[in-house]
Structures are given as structure tokens and as C-alpha cells.
Short mmCIF file of N, CA and C in Angstrom, two decimals:
data_model
loop_
_atom_site.label_atom_id
_atom_site.label_comp_id
_atom_site.label_asym_id
_atom_site.label_seq_id
_atom_site.Cartn_x
_atom_site.Cartn_y
_atom_site.Cartn_z
N MET S 156 -38.73 -38.56 -25.52
CA MET S 156 -39.28 -37.46 -25.49
C MET S 156 -40.74 -37.75 -25.03
N HIS S 157 -41.51 -38.89 -26.05
CA HIS S 157 -42.47 -39.19 -25.02
C HIS S 157 -42.26 -40.42 -24.31
N GLY S 158 -41.21 -40.98 -24.13
CA GLY S 158 -41.75 -41.70 -23.02
C GLY S 158 -41.68 -40.89 -21.98
N ASN S 159 -40.75 -40.23 -21.63
CA ASN S 159 -41.49 -38.90 -20.32
C ASN S 159 -42.06 -38.58 -20.81
N ARG S 160 -43.62 -38.17 -21.61
CA ARG S 160 -44.32 -36.99 -21.46
C ARG S 160 -45.39 -38.36 -20.95
N ASP S 161 -44.54 -39.49 -21.01
CA ASP S 161 -45.95 -40.79 -20.39
C ASP S 161 -45.74 -40.55 -19.96
N ALA S 162 -44.16 -41.49 -18.93
CA ALA S 162 -44.16 -40.98 -17.63
C ALA S 162 -44.96 -40.18 -16.77
N ILE S 163 -44.56 -38.81 -16.81
CA ILE S 163 -45.70 -37.51 -16.39
C ILE S 163 -47.03 -37.90 -16.12
N ARG S 164 -47.09 -38.16 -17.34
CA ARG S 164 -49.35 -39.24 -17.55
C ARG S 164 -49.58 -39.56 -16.73
N GLY S 165 -48.10 -41.10 -16.49
CA GLY S 165 -48.84 -42.23 -16.10
C GLY S 165 -48.99 -41.32 -14.25
N ARG S 166 -48.10 -40.85 -13.70
CA ARG S 166 -47.70 -40.43 -12.78
C ARG S 166 -49.01 -39.95 -11.78
N ILE S 167 -48.84 -39.23 -13.16
CA ILE S 167 -50.51 -37.57 -12.86
C ILE S 167 -51.97 -38.03 -13.01
N MET S 168 -52.58 -38.55 -13.24
CA MET S 168 -53.36 -39.42 -14.20
C MET S 168 -53.74 -40.26 -12.83
N LYS S 169 -55.13 -39.80 -12.01
CA LYS S 169 -55.45 -41.09 -10.82
C LYS S 169 -56.31 -41.53 -11.51
N ASP S 170 -56.87 -42.86 -10.77
CA ASP S 170 -58.17 -43.33 -11.50
C ASP S 170 -59.23 -42.89 -9.67
N LEU S 171 -59.89 -41.78 -9.61
CA LEU S 171 -60.60 -41.46 -9.14
C LEU S 171 -61.54 -41.74 -8.37
N THR S 172 -62.27 -43.18 -8.80
CA THR S 172 -63.12 -44.41 -8.97
C THR S 172 -62.23 -44.80 -7.40
N GLN S 173 -61.50 -45.21 -7.96
CA GLN S 173 -61.09 -46.21 -6.55
C GLN S 173 -60.48 -45.30 -5.16
N GLY S 174 -61.53 -45.93 -4.02
CA GLY S 174 -60.52 -45.70 -2.74
C GLY S 174 -61.99 -44.39 -2.19
N SER S 175 -61.10 -44.46 -1.17
CA SER S 175 -61.92 -43.13 -0.36
C SER S 175 -62.56 -41.83 -1.32
N VAL S 176 -64.01 -41.60 -1.12
CA VAL S 176 -64.30 -40.39 -2.05
C VAL S 176 -63.46 -39.45 -0.85
N THR S 177 -64.52 -39.35 0.26
CA THR S 177 -63.71 -38.33 1.24
C THR S 177 -62.47 -37.92 1.34
N LYS S 178 -61.21 -39.30 1.88
CA LYS S 178 -59.63 -38.69 1.39
C LYS S 178 -59.14 -38.43 -0.10
N HIS S 179 -60.08 -38.64 -1.15
CA HIS S 179 -59.89 -38.51 -2.20
C HIS S 179 -60.38 -36.41 -2.47
N LEU S 180 -61.61 -35.92 -1.88
CA LEU S 180 -62.15 -34.34 -1.85
C LEU S 180 -60.88 -33.84 -1.04
N LEU S 181 -60.31 -34.88 -0.12
CA LEU S 181 -60.04 -33.83 1.60
C LEU S 181 -58.34 -33.70 0.28
N GLN S 182 -57.41 -34.14 -0.12
CA GLN S 182 -56.35 -34.15 -1.18
C GLN S 182 -56.84 -33.03 -2.01
N MET S 183 -57.88 -33.02 -2.74
CA MET S 183 -58.03 -32.11 -4.51
C MET S 183 -58.19 -30.72 -3.64
N THR S 184 -59.19 -30.66 -2.25
CA THR S 184 -58.94 -29.21 -1.67
C THR S 184 -58.62 -28.67 -0.34
N ALA S 185 -57.75 -29.46 -0.07
CA ALA S 185 -56.54 -28.62 1.07
C ALA S 185 -55.78 -27.59 0.83
N PHE S 186 -55.62 -27.88 0.15
CA PHE S 186 -53.97 -26.53 -0.71
C PHE S 186 -55.08 -25.27 -0.84
N LEU S 187 -56.49 -25.62 -1.36
CA LEU S 187 -57.94 -24.24 -1.46
C LEU S 187 -57.60 -23.89 -0.47
N ALA S 188 -58.47 -24.36 0.71
CA ALA S 188 -58.77 -24.17 1.83
C ALA S 188 -57.44 -23.13 2.99
N ILE S 189 -56.70 -23.39 3.03
CA ILE S 189 -55.57 -23.19 3.22
C ILE S 189 -54.76 -22.16 2.28
N SER S 190 -54.66 -22.10 0.75
CA SER S 190 -55.06 -20.98 0.68
C SER S 190 -55.39 -19.30 1.17
N MET S 191 -57.00 -19.92 1.43
CA MET S 191 -58.11 -18.92 2.01
C MET S 191 -57.89 -18.61 2.64
N VAL S 192 -57.37 -19.37 3.64
CA VAL S 192 -56.89 -19.02 5.48
C VAL S 192 -56.35 -17.40 5.24
N VAL S 193 -54.64 -18.65 4.29
CA VAL S 193 -53.82 -17.40 4.64
C VAL S 193 -54.30 -16.42 4.09
N GLN S 194 -54.98 -15.82 2.72
CA GLN S 194 -55.24 -14.97 2.09
C GLN S 194 -55.99 -14.57 3.12
N THR S 195 -56.85 -14.69 3.75
CA THR S 195 -57.96 -14.30 5.10
C THR S 195 -57.21 -13.23 5.96
N LEU S 196 -56.42 -14.57 6.86
CA LEU S 196 -55.19 -13.50 7.34
C LEU S 196 -54.46 -12.42 7.30
N TYR S 197 -53.64 -12.75 5.93
CA TYR S 197 -52.78 -11.75 5.04
C TYR S 197 -53.91 -10.38 5.27
N LEU S 198 -55.06 -10.52 4.87
CA LEU S 198 -56.20 -9.06 4.96
C LEU S 198 -55.70 -8.59 6.28
N LEU S 199 -56.29 -9.47 7.50
CA LEU S 199 -56.54 -8.84 8.65
C LEU S 199 -55.61 -8.60 8.85
N ALA S 200 -54.30 -9.43 8.67
CA ALA S 200 -53.07 -7.95 9.10
C ALA S 200 -52.88 -6.95 9.11
N ASP S 201 -52.78 -6.97 7.56
CA ASP S 201 -53.07 -5.86 6.75
C ASP S 201 -54.28 -4.70 7.33
N LEU S 202 -55.09 -5.16 7.68
CA LEU S 202 -55.76 -3.98 8.15
C LEU S 202 -55.53 -4.05 9.66
N TYR S 203 -54.41 -4.65 10.53
CA TYR S 203 -54.24 -4.78 12.02
C TYR S 203 -53.37 -3.26 12.15
N TRP S 204 -52.56 -3.25 10.91
CA TRP S 204 -50.73 -2.44 10.53
C TRP S 204 -51.46 -1.27 9.97
N VAL S 205 -52.33 -0.91 9.01
CA VAL S 205 -52.67 0.20 8.66
C VAL S 205 -53.77 0.61 9.65
N GLY S 206 -54.24 0.16 10.02
CA GLY S 206 -55.53 1.01 10.92
C GLY S 206 -54.97 2.27 11.84
N ARG S 207 -53.49 1.90 11.85
CA ARG S 207 -52.92 2.95 12.29
C ARG S 207 -52.39 4.45 11.75
N LEU S 208 -52.42 3.74 10.68
CA LEU S 208 -52.58 4.76 9.14
C LEU S 208 -53.81 6.48 9.42
N GLY S 209 -55.07 5.44 9.99
CA GLY S 209 -56.10 6.25 9.52
C GLY S 209 -57.30 5.80 8.46
N LYS S 210 -58.04 6.36 8.47
CA LYS S 210 -60.11 5.83 7.94
C LYS S 210 -59.41 5.80 6.24
N GLU S 211 -58.09 6.44 5.79
CA GLU S 211 -58.50 6.55 4.59
C GLU S 211 -57.46 4.66 3.98
N ALA S 212 -56.75 4.98 4.94
CA ALA S 212 -55.12 3.75 4.93
C ALA S 212 -56.72 2.15 5.08
N ILE S 213 -57.58 2.05 5.61
CA ILE S 213 -57.74 1.16 5.96
C ILE S 213 -59.25 1.08 4.91
N ALA S 214 -59.91 1.57 4.46
CA ALA S 214 -60.97 1.90 3.09
C ALA S 214 -59.65 1.03 1.77
N ALA S 215 -58.72 1.56 1.90
CA ALA S 215 -58.13 1.66 0.64
C ALA S 215 -57.08 0.08 1.08
N VAL S 216 -57.04 -0.43 1.86
CA VAL S 216 -56.56 -2.02 2.36
C VAL S 216 -58.02 -2.48 2.20
N GLY S 217 -59.46 -2.10 2.70
CA GLY S 217 -60.20 -3.26 2.63
C GLY S 217 -61.18 -3.28 0.83
N VAL S 218 -60.60 -2.14 0.10
CA VAL S 218 -60.97 -2.51 -1.41
C VAL S 218 -60.42 -2.67 -2.31
N ALA S 219 -58.93 -3.04 -2.02
CA ALA S 219 -57.40 -3.73 -2.31
C ALA S 219 -58.26 -5.01 -1.99
N GLY S 220 -58.67 -5.31 -0.26
CA GLY S 220 -59.47 -7.09 -0.08
C GLY S 220 -60.07 -7.62 -1.07
N ASN S 221 -61.64 -6.62 -1.20
CA ASN S 221 -62.38 -6.37 -1.40
C ASN S 221 -62.56 -7.71 -3.54
N PHE S 222 -60.98 -6.62 -3.69
CA PHE S 222 -60.93 -7.14 -5.06
C PHE S 222 -59.91 -8.11 -5.30
N THR S 223 -59.02 -7.82 -4.16
CA THR S 223 -58.17 -9.64 -3.74
C THR S 223 -59.74 -10.95 -4.08
N MET S 224 -60.16 -10.33 -3.05
CA MET S 224 -61.42 -11.94 -3.35
C MET S 224 -62.13 -12.24 -4.46
N VAL S 225 -62.44 -10.86 -5.34
CA VAL S 225 -62.99 -10.97 -6.59
C VAL S 225 -61.98 -12.14 -7.17
N VAL S 226 -60.89 -11.38 -7.41
CA VAL S 226 -59.75 -12.32 -8.87
C VAL S 226 -59.76 -13.67 -8.05
N LEU S 227 -59.85 -13.89 -6.34
CA LEU S 227 -59.76 -14.97 -6.19
C LEU S 227 -61.51 -16.57 -6.81
N ALA S 228 -62.15 -15.35 -6.88
CA ALA S 228 -63.52 -15.77 -7.21
C ALA S 228 -63.48 -16.57 -8.70
N LEU S 229 -62.67 -15.10 -9.61
CA LEU S 229 -62.93 -15.86 -10.84
C LEU S 229 -61.69 -16.40 -11.20
N THR S 230 -60.74 -16.96 -10.62
CA THR S 230 -59.57 -18.20 -10.84
C THR S 230 -60.21 -19.17 -10.39
N GLN S 231 -61.37 -19.07 -9.42
CA GLN S 231 -61.79 -20.55 -8.77
C GLN S 231 -62.96 -20.83 -9.72
N MET S 232 -63.85 -20.21 -10.37
CA MET S 232 -64.71 -20.61 -11.68
C MET S 232 -63.69 -21.06 -12.29
N LEU S 233 -63.11 -20.46 -13.07
CA LEU S 233 -62.66 -21.17 -14.17
C LEU S 233 -61.49 -22.07 -14.27
N GLY S 234 -60.87 -22.57 -12.81
CA GLY S 234 -61.01 -23.70 -12.70
C GLY S 234 -61.66 -24.28 -12.11
N VAL S 235 -62.28 -24.57 -11.94
CA VAL S 235 -63.86 -25.69 -11.82
C VAL S 235 -64.86 -26.04 -13.07
N GLY S 236 -64.50 -24.89 -13.79
CA GLY S 236 -64.36 -25.19 -14.84
C GLY S 236 -64.19 -26.08 -15.95
N THR S 237 -62.52 -25.17 -15.43
CA THR S 237 -61.36 -26.39 -16.39
C THR S 237 -61.73 -27.79 -15.52
N THR S 238 -61.26 -27.78 -14.80
CA THR S 238 -61.32 -29.14 -13.83
C THR S 238 -62.46 -30.02 -14.73
N THR S 239 -63.69 -30.05 -14.43
CA THR S 239 -64.90 -30.84 -14.92
C THR S 239 -64.38 -31.05 -16.73
N LEU S 240 -64.51 -30.22 -17.24
CA LEU S 240 -64.45 -30.59 -18.31
C LEU S 240 -63.70 -31.96 -18.36
N ILE S 241 -62.47 -31.18 -18.35
CA ILE S 241 -60.58 -32.06 -18.37
C ILE S 241 -61.38 -34.13 -17.67
N SER S 242 -62.30 -33.78 -16.14
CA SER S 242 -63.16 -34.78 -15.89
C SER S 242 -63.88 -35.18 -16.66
N GLN S 243 -64.51 -34.67 -17.63
CA GLN S 243 -65.70 -34.90 -18.90
C GLN S 243 -65.27 -35.87 -19.66
N ALA S 244 -64.01 -35.19 -20.14
CA ALA S 244 -63.32 -35.94 -21.24
C ALA S 244 -62.07 -37.27 -20.52
N THR S 245 -61.50 -37.10 -19.52
CA THR S 245 -61.37 -38.81 -19.20
C THR S 245 -62.23 -39.83 -18.88
N GLY S 246 -63.18 -39.31 -17.97
CA GLY S 246 -64.18 -40.16 -18.23
C GLY S 246 -64.55 -40.96 -19.10
N ARG S 247 -65.15 -40.07 -20.72
CA ARG S 247 -64.96 -40.69 -22.00
C ARG S 247 -64.00 -41.57 -22.21
N LYS S 248 -62.76 -41.81 -21.52
CA LYS S 248 -61.44 -41.88 -22.22
C LYS S 248 -61.44 -41.65 -23.12
N ASP S 249 -61.66 -40.02 -23.85
CA ASP S 249 -61.14 -39.22 -24.67
C ASP S 249 -59.75 -38.03 -24.08
N GLN S 250 -58.46 -39.46 -24.03
CA GLN S 250 -57.23 -38.61 -23.28
C GLN S 250 -56.87 -37.47 -24.40
N PRO S 251 -56.78 -37.28 -25.74
CA PRO S 251 -56.33 -36.04 -26.49
C PRO S 251 -57.47 -34.89 -25.97
N GLN S 252 -58.50 -35.20 -25.81
CA GLN S 252 -59.47 -33.83 -25.41
C GLN S 252 -58.78 -33.76 -24.32
N ALA S 253 -58.95 -33.93 -23.01
CA ALA S 253 -58.55 -33.80 -22.22
C ALA S 253 -57.31 -32.99 -21.51
N GLU S 254 -56.25 -33.58 -23.02
CA GLU S 254 -55.43 -32.86 -23.09
C GLU S 254 -55.27 -31.05 -23.50
N LEU S 255 -56.09 -31.81 -24.83
CA LEU S 255 -56.77 -30.12 -25.24
C LEU S 255 -57.15 -29.33 -24.22
N VAL S 256 -57.93 -29.69 -23.26
CA VAL S 256 -58.44 -28.44 -22.66
C VAL S 256 -57.36 -27.83 -20.58
N PHE S 257 -56.32 -29.06 -20.97
CA PHE S 257 -54.82 -29.48 -19.87
C PHE S 257 -54.41 -27.24 -20.50
N ASN S 258 -54.38 -27.67 -21.96
CA ASN S 258 -53.34 -26.84 -22.16
C ASN S 258 -53.51 -25.86 -22.70
#
């Protein structure tokens, strides 16, 4: 049981102080950037099709889109805070604390 966890831990933990900073940043932010672009395109597509239904429908999609962006911003704040705590614990070589925050 512990062997599997150790194998997974070894594969996940990378030393980000080694290698290109630009490459590491692109690897860590690419998914988030793509998801934000897709979410915006989805909202614009909704507005295009709903625009045929009238101004009330457009207003409803606009409100829902704003709500979605607020939820996305809140989850990003939570993710950044959690990542910061894990990074600090990992930098201190405090693996139990990093795992506690992660879980």
C-alpha cells in the first residue's frame, strides 16, 4: 500500500528549481488559460444563440456568465492559496504538512 503511494508521490513531486522557469510556468498555467478562453467562447456562443430570443434572455445569460466568472475567480483564489501553502511546506522539506494541505 505504501509502495504505491511512494511511487505516486515520486512521480508527482518535481523540483521546479531545476530547468527553465518559462517552461515550468507554461506547463503550470496552460490548462488554466485554455479553460478560461473556452469558458469565454462558450459564453459568447450562448449570447449569439440566445440573442434571437430577446433582451430578457440576453440579460439572463449575461447574469449567469457574470456569476460563472465570479465562481471561477473564487476557485482560482482558493487554488493559488493552496498551491502557495503546499509550495512553502515543500520548500521547507516538510512533506507531512504539504500532504495535509493537499488532502
